[in-house]
mmCIF file of C-alpha atoms in Angstrom:
data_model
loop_
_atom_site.group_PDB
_atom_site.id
_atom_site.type_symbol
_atom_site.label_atom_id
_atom_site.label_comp_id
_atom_site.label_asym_id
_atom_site.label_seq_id
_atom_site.Cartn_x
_atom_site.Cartn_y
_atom_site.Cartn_z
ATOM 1 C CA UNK M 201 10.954 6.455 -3.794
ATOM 2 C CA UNK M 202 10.828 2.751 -3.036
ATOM 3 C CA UNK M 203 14.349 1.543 -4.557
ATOM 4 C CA UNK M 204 13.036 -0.156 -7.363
ATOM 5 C CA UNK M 205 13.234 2.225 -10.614
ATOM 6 C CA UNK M 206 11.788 1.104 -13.842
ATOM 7 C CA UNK M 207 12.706 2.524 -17.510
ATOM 8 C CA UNK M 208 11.032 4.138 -19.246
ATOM 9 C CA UNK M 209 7.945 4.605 -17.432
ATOM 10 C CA UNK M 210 5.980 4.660 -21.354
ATOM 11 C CA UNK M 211 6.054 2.564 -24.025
ATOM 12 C CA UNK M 212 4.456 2.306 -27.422
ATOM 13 C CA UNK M 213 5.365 -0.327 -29.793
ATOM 14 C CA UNK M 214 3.902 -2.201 -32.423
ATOM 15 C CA UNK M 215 3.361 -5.809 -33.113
ATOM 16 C CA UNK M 216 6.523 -6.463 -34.726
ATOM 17 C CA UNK M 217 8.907 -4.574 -32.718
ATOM 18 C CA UNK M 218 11.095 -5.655 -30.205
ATOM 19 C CA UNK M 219 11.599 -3.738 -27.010
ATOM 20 C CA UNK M 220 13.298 -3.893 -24.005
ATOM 21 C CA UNK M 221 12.318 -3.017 -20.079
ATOM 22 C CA UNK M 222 14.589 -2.487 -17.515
ATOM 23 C CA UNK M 223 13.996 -2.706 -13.542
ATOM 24 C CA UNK M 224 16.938 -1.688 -11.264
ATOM 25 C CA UNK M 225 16.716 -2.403 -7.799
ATOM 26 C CA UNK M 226 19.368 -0.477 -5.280
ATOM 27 C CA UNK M 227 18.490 -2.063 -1.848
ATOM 28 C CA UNK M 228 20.859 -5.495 -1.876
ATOM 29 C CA UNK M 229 18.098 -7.401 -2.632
ATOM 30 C CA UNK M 230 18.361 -11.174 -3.973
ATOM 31 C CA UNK M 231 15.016 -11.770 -5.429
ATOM 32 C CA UNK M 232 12.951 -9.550 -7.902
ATOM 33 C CA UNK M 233 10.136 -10.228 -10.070
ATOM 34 C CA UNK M 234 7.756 -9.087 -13.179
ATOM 35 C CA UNK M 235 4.061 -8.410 -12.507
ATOM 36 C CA UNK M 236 1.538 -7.714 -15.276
ATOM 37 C CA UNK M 237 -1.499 -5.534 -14.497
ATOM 38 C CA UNK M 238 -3.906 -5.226 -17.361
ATOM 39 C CA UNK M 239 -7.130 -3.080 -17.223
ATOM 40 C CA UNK M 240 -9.547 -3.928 -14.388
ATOM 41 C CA UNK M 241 -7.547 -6.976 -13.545
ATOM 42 C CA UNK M 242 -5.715 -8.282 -10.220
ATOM 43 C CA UNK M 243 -2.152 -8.020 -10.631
ATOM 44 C CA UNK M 244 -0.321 -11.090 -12.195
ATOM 45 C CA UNK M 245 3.032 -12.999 -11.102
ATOM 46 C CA UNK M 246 4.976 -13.372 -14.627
ATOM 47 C CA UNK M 247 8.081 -14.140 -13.228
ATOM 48 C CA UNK M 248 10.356 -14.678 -10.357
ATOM 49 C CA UNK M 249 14.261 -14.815 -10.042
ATOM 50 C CA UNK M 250 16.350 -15.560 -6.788
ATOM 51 C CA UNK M 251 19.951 -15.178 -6.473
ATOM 52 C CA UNK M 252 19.621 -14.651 -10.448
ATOM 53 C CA UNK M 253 18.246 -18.171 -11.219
ATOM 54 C CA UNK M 254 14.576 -17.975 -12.292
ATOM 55 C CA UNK M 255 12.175 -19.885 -10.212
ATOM 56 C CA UNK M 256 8.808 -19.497 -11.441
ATOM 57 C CA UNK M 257 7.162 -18.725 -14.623
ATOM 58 C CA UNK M 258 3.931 -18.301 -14.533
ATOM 59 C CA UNK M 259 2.504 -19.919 -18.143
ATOM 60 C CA UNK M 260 3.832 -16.771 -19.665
ATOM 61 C CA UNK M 261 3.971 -16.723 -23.553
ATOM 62 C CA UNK M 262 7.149 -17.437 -25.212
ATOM 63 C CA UNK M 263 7.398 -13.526 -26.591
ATOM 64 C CA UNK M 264 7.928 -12.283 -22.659
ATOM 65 C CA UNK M 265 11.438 -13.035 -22.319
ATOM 66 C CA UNK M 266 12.996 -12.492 -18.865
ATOM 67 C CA UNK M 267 16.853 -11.555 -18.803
ATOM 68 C CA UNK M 268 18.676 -11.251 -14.694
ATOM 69 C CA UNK M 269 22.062 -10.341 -15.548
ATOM 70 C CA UNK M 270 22.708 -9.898 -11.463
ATOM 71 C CA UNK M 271 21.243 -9.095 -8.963
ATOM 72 C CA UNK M 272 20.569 -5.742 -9.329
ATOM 73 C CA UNK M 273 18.929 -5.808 -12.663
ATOM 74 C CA UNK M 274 15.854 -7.319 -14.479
ATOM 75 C CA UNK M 275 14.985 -6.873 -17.963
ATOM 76 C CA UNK M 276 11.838 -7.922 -19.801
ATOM 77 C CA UNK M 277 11.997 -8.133 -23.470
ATOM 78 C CA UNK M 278 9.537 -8.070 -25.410
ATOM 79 C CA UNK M 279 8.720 -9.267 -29.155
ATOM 80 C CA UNK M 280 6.243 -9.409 -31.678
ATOM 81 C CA UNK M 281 3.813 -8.520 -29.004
ATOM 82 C CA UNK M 282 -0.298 -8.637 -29.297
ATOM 83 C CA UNK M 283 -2.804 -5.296 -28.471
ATOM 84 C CA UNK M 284 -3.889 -7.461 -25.104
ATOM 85 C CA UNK M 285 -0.699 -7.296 -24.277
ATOM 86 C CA UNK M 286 -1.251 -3.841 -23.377
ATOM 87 C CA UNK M 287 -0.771 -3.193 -19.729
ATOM 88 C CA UNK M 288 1.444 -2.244 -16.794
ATOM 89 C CA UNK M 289 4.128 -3.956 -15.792
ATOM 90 C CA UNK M 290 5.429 -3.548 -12.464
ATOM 91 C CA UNK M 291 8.626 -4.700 -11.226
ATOM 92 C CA UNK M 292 9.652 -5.439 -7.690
ATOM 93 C CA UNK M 293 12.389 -7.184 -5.449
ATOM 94 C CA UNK M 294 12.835 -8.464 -2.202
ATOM 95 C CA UNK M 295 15.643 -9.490 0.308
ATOM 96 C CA UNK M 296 14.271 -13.308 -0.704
ATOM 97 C CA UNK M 297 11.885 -15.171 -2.106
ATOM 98 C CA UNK M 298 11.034 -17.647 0.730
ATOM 99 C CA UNK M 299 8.101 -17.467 3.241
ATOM 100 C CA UNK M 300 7.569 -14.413 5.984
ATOM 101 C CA UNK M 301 9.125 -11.172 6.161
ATOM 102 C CA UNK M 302 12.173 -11.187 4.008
ATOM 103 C CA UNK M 303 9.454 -11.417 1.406
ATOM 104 C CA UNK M 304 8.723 -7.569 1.487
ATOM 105 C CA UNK M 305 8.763 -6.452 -2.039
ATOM 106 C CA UNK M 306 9.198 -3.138 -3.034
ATOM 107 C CA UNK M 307 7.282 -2.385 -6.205
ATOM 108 C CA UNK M 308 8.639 0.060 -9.113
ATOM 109 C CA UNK M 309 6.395 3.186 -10.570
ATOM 110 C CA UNK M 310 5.689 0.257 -13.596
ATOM 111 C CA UNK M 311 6.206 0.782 -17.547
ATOM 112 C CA UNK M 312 2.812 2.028 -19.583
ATOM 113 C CA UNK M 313 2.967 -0.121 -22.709
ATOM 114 C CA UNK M 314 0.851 0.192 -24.937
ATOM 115 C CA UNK M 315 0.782 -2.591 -28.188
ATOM 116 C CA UNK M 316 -0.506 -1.076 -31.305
ATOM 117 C CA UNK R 92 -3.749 -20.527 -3.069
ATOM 118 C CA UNK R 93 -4.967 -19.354 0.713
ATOM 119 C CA UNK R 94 -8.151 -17.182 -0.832
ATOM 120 C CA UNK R 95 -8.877 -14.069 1.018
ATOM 121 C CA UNK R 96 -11.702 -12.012 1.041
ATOM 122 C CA UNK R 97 -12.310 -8.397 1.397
ATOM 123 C CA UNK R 98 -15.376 -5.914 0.769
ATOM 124 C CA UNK R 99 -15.483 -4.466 -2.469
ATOM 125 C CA UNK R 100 -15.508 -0.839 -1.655
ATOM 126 C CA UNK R 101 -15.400 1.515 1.183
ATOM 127 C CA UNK R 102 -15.772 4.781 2.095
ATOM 128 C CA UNK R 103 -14.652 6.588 5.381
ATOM 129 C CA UNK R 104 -14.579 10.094 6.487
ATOM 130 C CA UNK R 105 -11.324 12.327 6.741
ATOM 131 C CA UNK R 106 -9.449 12.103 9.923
ATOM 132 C CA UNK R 107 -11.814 8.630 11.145
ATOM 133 C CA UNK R 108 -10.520 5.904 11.696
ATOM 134 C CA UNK R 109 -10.043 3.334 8.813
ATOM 135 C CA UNK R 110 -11.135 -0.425 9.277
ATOM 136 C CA UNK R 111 -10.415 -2.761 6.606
ATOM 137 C CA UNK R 112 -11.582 -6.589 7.051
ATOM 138 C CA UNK R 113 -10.629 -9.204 5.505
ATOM 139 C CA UNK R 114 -11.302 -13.102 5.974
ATOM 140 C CA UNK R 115 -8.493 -15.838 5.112
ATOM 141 C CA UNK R 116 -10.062 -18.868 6.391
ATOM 142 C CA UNK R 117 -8.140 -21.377 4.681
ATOM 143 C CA UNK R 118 -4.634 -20.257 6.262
ATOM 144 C CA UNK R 119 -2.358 -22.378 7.050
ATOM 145 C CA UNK R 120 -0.062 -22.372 10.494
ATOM 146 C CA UNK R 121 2.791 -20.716 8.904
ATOM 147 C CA UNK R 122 1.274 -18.327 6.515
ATOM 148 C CA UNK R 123 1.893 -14.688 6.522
ATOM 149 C CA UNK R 124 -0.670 -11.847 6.210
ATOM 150 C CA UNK R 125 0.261 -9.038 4.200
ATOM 151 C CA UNK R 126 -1.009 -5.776 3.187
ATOM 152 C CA UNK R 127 -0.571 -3.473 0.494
ATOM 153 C CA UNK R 128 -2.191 -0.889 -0.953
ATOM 154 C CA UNK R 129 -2.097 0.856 -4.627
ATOM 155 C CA UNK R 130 -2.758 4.885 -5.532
ATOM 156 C CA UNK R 131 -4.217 4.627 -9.263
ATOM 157 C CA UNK R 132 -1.878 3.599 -11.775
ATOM 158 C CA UNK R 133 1.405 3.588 -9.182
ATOM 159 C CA UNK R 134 3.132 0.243 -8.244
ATOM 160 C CA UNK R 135 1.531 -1.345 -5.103
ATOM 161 C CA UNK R 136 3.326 -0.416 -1.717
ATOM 162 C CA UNK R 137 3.736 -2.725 1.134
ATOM 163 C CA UNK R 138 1.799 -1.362 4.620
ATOM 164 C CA UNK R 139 2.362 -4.285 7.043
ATOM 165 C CA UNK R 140 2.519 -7.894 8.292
ATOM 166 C CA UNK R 141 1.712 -10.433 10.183
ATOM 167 C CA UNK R 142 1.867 -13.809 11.221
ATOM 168 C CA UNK R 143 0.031 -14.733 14.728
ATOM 169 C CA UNK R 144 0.251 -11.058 16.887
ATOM 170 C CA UNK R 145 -1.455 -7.627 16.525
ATOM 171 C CA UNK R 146 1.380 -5.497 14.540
ATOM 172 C CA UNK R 147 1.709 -1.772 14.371
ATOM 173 C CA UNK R 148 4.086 0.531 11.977
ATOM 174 C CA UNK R 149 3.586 4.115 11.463
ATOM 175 C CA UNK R 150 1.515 2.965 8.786
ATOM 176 C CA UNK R 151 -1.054 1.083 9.905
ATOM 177 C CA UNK R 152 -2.416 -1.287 12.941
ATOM 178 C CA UNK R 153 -2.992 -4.992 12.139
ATOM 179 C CA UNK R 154 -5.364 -7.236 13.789
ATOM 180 C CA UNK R 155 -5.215 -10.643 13.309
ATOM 181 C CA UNK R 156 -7.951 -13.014 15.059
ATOM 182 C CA UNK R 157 -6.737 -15.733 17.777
ATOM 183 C CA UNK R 158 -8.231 -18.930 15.245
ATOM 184 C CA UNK R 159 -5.900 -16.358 12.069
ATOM 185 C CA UNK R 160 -8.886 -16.897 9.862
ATOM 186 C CA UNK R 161 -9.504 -12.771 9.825
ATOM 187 C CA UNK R 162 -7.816 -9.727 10.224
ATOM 188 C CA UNK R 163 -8.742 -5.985 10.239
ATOM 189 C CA UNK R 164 -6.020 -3.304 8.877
ATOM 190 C CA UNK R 165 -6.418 -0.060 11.035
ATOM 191 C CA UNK R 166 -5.678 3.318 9.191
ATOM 192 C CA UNK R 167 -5.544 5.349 12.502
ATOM 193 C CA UNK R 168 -6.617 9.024 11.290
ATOM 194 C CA UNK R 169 -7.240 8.448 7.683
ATOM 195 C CA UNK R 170 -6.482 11.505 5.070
ATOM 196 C CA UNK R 171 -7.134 11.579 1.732
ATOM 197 C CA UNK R 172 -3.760 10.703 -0.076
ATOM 198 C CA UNK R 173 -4.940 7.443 2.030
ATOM 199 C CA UNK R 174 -7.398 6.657 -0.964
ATOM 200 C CA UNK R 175 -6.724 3.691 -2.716
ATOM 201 C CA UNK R 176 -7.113 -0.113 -3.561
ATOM 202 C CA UNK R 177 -5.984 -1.783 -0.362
ATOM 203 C CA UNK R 178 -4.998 -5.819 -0.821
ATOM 204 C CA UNK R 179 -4.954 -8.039 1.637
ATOM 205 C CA UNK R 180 -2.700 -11.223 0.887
ATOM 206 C CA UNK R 181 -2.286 -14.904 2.244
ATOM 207 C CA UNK R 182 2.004 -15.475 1.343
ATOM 208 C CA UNK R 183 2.076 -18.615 -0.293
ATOM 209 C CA UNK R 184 5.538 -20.503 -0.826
ATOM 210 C CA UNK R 185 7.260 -17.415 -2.318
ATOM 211 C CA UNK R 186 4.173 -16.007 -4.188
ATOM 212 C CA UNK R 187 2.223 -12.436 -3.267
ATOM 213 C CA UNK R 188 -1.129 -13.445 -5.488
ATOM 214 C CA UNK R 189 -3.090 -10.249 -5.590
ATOM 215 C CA UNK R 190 -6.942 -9.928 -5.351
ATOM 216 C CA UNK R 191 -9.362 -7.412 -6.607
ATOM 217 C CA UNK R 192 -9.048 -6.079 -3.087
ATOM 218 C CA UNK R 193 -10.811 -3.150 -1.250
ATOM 219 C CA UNK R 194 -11.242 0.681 -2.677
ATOM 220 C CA UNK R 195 -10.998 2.983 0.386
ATOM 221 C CA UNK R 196 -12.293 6.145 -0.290
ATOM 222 C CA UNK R 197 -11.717 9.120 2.097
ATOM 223 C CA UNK R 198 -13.980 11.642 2.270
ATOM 224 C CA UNK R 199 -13.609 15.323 3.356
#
């Protein structure tokens, strides 16, 4: 249990559905951020928010859309999204999003999606 | 983005000592090493850190070379829930950019 819990943990949609996911954090963190981890790949940065305020977006298309309500929270939603767009996405926060150790991030368990 | 590399794959018996390499040559001064390490299909989780001195958790050992251009991540006694895809990462700005990293295999 790392303090980062991600809903649901599956996901099937199709191309023209919209979905949310959610990423919770529970250790007073100030920064959190989305990862993408598609088959055989390195993980990639999608996004990054500190002190709720995004600060990076990684050339991510336009039907990602990041939501940080507060601190504690971090949605992704999701829309009219394409089959290689199937992957895991991994959520994870940490104290903040500077240089050195209060960059620790604690990763979620991830969402399965799957696009059909 | 400071590059590292690791070996692609390795293997190491049960209760041995794991030794993970990994060269960063292009580091700067104030650049952090970091390790994590990822069971199949769980999120990554963070092992250790390191700037200019040896560290040492209950983790892991990390040994970072006096010029910082390598490091070796020390699994004392390694078991087998220790297999996995271990990353070795140069923090850059605010950014964790992940590699294809090293898959440690423990054998019994």
């Amino acid at each position: 249990e790392t303090g980062v819990t991600q809903t649901p943990r599956h996901l099937v949609m199709g191309m023209t559905n919209k979905k949310s996911l959610k990423c919770e954090q529970h250790l007073g963190h100030n920064a959190m951020y989305w990862y993408k981890q598609s088959a055989k790949k390195p993980l990639e940065l999608m996004f990054v928010y500190s002190l709720e305020e995004r600060v990076e977006n990684n050339s991510v298309p336009s039907r990602f859309s990041p939501e940080c309500p507060n601190s504690s929270h971090l949605f992704l939603h999701l829309h009219t999204l394409q089959p290689e767009d199937s992957a895991l996405y991994l959520c994870a926060s940490s104290l903040d999003a500077g240089q050195g150790p209060k960059n620790i991030q604690y990763f979620g368990a991830g969402t399965r999606l799957s696009v059909l | 983005d400071a590059k590292t590399t690791q070996p692609t794959s390795m293997d190491c018996a049960e209760g041995r000592a794991a030794n993970l390499p990994c060269n960063h040559s292009t580091i700067s001064g104030n650049e952090y090493v970091y390790w994590y390490r990822q069971i199949h299909s769980q999120g990554p989780q963070y092992i250790i850190h390191g700037l200019k001195n040896n560290e040492t958790n209950e983790m892991a050992s990390l040994i970072i070379t006096e010029d910082r251009k390598s490091s070796t991540l020390i699994l004392p006694h390694a078991t087998l829930r220790d297999t996995a895809v271990y990353y070795c990462i140069v923090l850059r700005s605010y950014q964790l950019t992940f590699g294809k990293g090293t898959k440690l295999s423990v054998i019994p």
